[in-house]
CSV table of C-alpha atoms and ligand atoms in Angstrom, one decimal:
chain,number,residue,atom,x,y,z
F,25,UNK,CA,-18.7,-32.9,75.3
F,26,UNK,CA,-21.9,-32.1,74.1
F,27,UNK,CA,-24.0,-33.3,71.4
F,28,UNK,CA,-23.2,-31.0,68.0
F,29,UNK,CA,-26.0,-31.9,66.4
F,30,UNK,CA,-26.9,-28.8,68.2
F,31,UNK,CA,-25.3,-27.1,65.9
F,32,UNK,CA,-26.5,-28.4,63.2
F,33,UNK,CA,-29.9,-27.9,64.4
F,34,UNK,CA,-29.2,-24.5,65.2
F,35,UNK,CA,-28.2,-23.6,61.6
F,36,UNK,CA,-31.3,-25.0,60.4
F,37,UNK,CA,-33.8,-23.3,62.5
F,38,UNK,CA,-31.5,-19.8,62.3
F,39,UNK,CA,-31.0,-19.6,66.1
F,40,UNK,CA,-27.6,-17.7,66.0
F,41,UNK,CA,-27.1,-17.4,70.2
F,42,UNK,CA,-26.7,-21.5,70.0
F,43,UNK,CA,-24.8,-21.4,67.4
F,44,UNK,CA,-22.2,-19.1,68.6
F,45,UNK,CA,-22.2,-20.8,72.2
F,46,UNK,CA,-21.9,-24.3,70.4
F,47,UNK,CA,-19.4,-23.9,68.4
F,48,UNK,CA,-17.4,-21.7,71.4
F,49,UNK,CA,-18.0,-25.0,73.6
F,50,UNK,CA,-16.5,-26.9,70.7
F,51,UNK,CA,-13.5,-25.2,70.1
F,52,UNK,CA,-12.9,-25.1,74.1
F,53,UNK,CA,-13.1,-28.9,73.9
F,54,UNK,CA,-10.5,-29.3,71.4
F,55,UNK,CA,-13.0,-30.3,68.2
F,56,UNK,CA,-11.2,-28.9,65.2
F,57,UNK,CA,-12.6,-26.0,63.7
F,58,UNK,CA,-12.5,-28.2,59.8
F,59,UNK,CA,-14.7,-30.7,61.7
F,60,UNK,CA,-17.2,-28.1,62.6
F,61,UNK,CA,-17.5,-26.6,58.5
F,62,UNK,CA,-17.7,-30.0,57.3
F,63,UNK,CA,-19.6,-32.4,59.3
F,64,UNK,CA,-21.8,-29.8,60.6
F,65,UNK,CA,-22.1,-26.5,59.2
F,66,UNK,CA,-21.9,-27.6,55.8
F,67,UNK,CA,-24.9,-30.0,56.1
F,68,UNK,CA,-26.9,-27.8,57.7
F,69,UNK,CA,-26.8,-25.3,55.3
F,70,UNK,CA,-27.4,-27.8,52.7
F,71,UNK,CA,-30.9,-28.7,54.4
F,72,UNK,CA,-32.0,-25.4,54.6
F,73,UNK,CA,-31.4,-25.1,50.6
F,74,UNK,CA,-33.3,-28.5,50.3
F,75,UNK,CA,-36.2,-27.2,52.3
F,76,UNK,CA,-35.7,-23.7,50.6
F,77,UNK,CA,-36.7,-25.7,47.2
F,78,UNK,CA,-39.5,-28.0,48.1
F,79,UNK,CA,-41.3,-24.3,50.0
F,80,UNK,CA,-40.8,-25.3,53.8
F,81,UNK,CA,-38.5,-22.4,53.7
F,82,UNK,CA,-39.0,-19.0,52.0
F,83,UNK,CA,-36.5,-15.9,52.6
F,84,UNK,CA,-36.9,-14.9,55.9
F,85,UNK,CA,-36.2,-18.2,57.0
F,86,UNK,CA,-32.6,-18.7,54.8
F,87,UNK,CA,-31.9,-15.0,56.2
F,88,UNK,CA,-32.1,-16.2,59.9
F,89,UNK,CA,-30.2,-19.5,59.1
F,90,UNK,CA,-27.7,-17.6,57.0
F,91,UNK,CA,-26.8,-15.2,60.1
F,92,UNK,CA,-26.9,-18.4,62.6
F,93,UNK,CA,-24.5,-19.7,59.7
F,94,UNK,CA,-21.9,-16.7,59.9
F,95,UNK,CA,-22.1,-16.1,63.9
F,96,UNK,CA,-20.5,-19.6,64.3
F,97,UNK,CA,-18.4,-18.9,61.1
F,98,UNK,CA,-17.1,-16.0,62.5
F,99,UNK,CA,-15.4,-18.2,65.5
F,100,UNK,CA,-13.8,-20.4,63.2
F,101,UNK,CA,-12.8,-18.2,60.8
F,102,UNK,CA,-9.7,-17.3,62.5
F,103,UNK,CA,-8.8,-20.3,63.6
F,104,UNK,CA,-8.8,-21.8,59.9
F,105,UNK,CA,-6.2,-19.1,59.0
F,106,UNK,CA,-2.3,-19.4,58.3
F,107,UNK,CA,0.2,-19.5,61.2
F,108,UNK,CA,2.0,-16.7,60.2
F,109,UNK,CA,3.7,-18.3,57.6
F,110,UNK,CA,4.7,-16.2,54.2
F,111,UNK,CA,1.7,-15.9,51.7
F,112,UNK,CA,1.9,-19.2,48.9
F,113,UNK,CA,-0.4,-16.7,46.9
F,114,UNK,CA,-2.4,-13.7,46.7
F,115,UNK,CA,-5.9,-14.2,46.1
F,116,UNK,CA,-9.1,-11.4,45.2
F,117,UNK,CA,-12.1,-13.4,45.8
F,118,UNK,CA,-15.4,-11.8,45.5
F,119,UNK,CA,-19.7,-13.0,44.6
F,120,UNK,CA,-19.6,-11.4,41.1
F,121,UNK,CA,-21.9,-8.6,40.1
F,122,UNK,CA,-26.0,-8.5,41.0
F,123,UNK,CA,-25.2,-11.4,43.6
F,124,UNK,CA,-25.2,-10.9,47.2
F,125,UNK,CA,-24.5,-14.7,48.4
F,126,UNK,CA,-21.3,-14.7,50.7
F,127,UNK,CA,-21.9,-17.7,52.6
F,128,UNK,CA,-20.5,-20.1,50.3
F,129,UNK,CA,-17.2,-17.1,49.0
F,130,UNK,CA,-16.5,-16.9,53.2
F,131,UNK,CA,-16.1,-20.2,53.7
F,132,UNK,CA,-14.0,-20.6,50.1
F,133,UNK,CA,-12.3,-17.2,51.6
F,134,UNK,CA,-11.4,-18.7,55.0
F,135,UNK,CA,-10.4,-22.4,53.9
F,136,UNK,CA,-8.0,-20.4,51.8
F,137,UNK,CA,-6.5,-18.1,54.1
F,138,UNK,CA,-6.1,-21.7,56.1
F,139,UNK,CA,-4.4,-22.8,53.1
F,140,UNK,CA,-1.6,-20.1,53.5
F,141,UNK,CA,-3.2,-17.7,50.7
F,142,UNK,CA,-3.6,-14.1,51.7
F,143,UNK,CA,-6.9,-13.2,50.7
F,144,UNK,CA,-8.5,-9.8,49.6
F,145,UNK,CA,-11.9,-10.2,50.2
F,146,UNK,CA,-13.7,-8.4,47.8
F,147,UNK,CA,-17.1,-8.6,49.1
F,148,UNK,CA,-20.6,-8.9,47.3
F,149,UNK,CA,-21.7,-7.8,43.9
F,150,UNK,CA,-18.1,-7.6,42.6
F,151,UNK,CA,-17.4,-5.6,39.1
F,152,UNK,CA,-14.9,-6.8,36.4
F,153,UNK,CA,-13.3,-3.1,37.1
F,154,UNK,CA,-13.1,-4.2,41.2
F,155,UNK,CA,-11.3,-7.4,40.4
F,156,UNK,CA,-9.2,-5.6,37.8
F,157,UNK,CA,-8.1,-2.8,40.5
F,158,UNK,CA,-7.1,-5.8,43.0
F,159,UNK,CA,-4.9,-7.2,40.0
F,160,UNK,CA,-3.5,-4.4,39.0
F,161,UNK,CA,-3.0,-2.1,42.5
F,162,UNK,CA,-2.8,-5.1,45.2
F,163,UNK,CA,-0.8,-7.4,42.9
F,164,UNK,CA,-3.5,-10.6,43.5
F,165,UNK,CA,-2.4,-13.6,41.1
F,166,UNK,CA,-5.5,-15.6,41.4
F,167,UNK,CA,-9.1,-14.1,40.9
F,168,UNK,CA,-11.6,-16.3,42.2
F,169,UNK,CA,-15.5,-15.2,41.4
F,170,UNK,CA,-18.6,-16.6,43.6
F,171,UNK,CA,-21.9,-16.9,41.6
F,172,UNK,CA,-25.2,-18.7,43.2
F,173,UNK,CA,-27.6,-17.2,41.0
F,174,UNK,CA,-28.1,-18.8,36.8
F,175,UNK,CA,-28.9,-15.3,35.9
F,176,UNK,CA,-25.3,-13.6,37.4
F,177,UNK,CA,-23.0,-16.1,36.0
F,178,UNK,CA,-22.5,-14.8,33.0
F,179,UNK,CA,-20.3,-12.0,34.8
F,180,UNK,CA,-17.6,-14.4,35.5
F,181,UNK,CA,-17.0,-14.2,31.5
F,182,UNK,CA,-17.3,-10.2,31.5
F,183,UNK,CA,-15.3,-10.5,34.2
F,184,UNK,CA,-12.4,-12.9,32.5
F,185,UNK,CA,-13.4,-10.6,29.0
F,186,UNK,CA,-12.8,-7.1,30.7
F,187,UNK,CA,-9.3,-9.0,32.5
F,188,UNK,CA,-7.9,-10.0,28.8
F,189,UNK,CA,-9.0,-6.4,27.7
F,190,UNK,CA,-7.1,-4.8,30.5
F,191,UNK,CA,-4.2,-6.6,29.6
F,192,UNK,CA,-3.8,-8.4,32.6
F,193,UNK,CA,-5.5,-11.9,32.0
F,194,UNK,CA,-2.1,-13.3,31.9
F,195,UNK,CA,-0.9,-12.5,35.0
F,196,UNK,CA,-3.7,-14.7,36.8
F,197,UNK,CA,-4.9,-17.5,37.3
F,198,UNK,CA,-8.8,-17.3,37.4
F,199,UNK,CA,-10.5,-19.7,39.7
F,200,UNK,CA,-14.7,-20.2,39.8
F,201,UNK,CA,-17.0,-21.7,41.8
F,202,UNK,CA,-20.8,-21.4,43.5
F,203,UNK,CA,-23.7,-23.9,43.2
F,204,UNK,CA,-24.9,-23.2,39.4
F,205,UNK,CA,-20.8,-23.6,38.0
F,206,UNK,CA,-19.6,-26.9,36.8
F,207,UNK,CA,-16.5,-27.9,35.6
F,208,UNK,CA,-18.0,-27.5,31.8
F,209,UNK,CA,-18.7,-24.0,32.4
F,210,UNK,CA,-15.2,-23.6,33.7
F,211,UNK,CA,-13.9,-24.1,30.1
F,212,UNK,CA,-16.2,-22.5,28.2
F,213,UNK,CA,-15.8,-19.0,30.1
F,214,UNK,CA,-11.8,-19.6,29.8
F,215,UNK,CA,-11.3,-20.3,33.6
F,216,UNK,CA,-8.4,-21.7,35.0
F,217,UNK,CA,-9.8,-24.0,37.7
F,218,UNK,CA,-13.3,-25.2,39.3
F,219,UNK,CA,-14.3,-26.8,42.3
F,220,UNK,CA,-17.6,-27.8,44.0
F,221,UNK,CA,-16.2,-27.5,47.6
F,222,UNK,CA,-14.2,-24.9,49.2
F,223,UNK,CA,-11.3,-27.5,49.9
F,224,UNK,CA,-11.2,-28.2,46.9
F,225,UNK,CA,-10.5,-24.7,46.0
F,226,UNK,CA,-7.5,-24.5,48.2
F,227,UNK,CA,-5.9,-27.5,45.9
F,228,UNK,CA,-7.2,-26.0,42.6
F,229,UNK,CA,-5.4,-22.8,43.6
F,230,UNK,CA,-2.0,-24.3,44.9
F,231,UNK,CA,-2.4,-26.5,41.7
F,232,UNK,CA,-3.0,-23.7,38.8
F,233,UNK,CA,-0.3,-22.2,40.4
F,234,UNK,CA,2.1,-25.2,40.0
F,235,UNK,CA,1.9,-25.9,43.7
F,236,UNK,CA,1.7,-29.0,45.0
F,237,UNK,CA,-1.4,-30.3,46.4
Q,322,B12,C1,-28.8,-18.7,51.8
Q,322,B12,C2,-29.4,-18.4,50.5
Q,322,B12,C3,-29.8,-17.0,50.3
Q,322,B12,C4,-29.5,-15.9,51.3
Q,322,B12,C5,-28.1,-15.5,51.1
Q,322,B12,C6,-27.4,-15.0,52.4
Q,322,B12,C7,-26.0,-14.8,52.3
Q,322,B12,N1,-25.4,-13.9,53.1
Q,322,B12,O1,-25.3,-15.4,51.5
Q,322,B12,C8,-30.6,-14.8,50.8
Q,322,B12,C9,-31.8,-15.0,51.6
Q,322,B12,C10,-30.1,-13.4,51.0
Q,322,B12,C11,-30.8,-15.2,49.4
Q,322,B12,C12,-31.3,-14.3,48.4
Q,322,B12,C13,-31.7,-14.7,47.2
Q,322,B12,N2,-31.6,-16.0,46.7
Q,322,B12,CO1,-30.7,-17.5,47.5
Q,322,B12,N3,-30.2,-19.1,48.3
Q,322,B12,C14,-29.6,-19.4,49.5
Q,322,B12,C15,-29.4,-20.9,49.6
Q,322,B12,C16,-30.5,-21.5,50.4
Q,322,B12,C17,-28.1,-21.4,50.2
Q,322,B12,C18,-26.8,-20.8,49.5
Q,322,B12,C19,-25.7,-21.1,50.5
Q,322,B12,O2,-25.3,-20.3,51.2
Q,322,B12,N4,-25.2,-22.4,50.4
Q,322,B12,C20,-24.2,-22.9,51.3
Q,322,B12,C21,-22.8,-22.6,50.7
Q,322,B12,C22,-21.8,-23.1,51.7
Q,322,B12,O3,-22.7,-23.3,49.5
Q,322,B12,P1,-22.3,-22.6,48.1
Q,322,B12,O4,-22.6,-21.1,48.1
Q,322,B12,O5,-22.7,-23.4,47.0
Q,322,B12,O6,-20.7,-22.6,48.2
Q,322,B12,C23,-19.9,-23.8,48.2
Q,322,B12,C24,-19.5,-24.2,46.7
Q,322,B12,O7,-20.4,-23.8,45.7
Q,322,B12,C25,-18.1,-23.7,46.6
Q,322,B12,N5,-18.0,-22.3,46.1
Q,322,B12,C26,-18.7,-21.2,46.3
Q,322,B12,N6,-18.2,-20.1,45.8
Q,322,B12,C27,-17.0,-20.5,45.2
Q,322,B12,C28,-16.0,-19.8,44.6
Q,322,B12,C29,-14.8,-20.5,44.2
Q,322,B12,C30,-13.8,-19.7,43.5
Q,322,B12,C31,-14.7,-21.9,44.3
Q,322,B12,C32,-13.5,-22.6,43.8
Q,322,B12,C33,-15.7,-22.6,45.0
Q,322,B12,C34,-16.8,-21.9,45.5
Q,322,B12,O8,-17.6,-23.8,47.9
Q,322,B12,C35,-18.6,-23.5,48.9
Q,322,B12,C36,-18.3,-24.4,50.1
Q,322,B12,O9,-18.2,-25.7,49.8
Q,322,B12,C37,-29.5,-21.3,48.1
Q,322,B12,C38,-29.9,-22.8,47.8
Q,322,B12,C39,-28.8,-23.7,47.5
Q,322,B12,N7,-29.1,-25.0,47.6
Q,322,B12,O10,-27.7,-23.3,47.1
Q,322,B12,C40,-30.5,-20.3,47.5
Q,322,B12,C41,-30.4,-19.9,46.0
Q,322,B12,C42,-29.0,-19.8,45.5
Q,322,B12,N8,-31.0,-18.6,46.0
Q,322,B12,C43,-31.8,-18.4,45.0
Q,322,B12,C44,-32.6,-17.2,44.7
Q,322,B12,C45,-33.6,-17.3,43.6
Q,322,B12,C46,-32.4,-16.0,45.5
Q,322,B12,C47,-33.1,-14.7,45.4
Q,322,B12,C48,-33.3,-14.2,43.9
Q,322,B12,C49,-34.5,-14.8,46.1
Q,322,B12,C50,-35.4,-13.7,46.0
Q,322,B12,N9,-36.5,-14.0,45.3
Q,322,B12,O11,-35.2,-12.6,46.4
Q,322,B12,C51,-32.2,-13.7,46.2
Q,322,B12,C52,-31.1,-13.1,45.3
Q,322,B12,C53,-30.3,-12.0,46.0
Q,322,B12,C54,-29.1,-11.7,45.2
Q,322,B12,N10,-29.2,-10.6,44.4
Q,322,B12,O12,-28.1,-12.3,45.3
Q,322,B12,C55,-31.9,-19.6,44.1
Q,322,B12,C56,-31.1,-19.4,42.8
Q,322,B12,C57,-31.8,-20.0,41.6
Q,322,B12,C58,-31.1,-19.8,40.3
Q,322,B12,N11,-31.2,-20.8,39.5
Q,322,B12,O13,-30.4,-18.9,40.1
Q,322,B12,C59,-31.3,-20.7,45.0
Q,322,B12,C60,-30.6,-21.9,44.3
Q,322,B12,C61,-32.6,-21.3,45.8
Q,322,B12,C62,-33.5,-22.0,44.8
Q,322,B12,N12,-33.5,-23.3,44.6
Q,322,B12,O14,-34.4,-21.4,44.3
Q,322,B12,N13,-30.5,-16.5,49.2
């Protein structure tokens, strides 16, 4: 087995190829594909962030560690996902409008497709009227909204706003989440649920929906 703290290393210095091939070798070898997101991905990407804010990093460098990030994501993804079973929820997830980070919303995306949700990944730069549609056409009874960015959170409250407006509000459970959101800004918007991590989101779903954890 080898050492994945090649993996982690990987992630860090944006080198996609030994990413992929890493976490390939690791799934061959029977590590489980949680393991790989939490003890290694996660981290990773949490020290590119910390060198991103004390200038070791600038953009081009988070780019390259972001696409190292997804090649291995991209492996697991799959494997996180439900066995077939019938949906416990439908879920539109999207990064709400003028923010373009997915990282974080793919992970939340896949842990909940491993939860047994069936998720309609809404993309980037998500409108109130995009979450509506998936409400209102695909039937979705939980909107979860991705912000990373101070300046784009406040279109998670548009977003409930233009949901009450529509007359739909009640038919969903609204869950929130990203780096900037805390549980406090959870109830002042008039969410349903936060959570820091993308487990966590999986429970904070099942549980606004009356599930149990
Ligand atoms: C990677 C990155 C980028 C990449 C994004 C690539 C991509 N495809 O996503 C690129 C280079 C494109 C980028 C661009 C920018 N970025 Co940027 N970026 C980051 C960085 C380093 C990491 C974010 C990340 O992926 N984290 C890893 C994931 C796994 O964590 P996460 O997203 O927080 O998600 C977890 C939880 O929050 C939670 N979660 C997330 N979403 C949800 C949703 C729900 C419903 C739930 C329940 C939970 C949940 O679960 C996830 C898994 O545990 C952060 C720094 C940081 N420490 O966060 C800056 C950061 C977010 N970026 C920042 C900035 C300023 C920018 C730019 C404006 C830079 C520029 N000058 O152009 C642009 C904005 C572009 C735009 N319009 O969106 C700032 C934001 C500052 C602020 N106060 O708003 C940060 C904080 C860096 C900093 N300290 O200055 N960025």
């Amino acid at each position: 087995m080898q050492d994945l703290k090649v993996l982690h290393k990987a992630v860090i210095e944006g080198d996609a190829r030994t990413a992929k091939r890493t976490t390939e070798q690791a799934l061959a070898g029977g590590v489980k594909p949680l393991e790989l997101v939490q003890d290694y991905l996660m981290p990773a990407m949490a020290e590119v962030g910390r060198r991103f804010e004390t200038n070791e990093y600038f953009v081009p460098e988070l780019l390259i560690s972001a696409r190292a990030m997804k090649a291995a994501l991209e492996l697991i993804r799959p494997l996180l996902a439900a066995s077939g079973a019938e949906p416990v929820g439908r879920v539109a997830l999207g990064t709400v409008k003028g923010d373009l980070h997915d990282i974080g919303k793919n992970l939340v995306g896949a842990m909940l497709e491993g939860g047994g949700f069936e998720v309609l990944d809404l993309g980037v730069n998500v409108s109130a009227e995009q979450f509506i549609a998936a409400v209102k056409e695909k039937k979705a009874n939980i909107v979860a909204m991705s912000a990373l960015l101070t300046t784009t959170m406040p279109s998670m409250k548009t977003t409930i706003d233009r949901l009450k407006e529509a007359g739909v509000r009640d038919q969903v459970k609204v869950l929130i989440g990203g780096a900037p959101i805390t549980r406090k800004y959870a109830e002042q918007v008039g969410a349903d649920g936060y959570s820091e991590s993308a487990a966590g989101a999986v429970a904070m779903a099942r549980q606004t929906l009356g599930l149990k954890a």
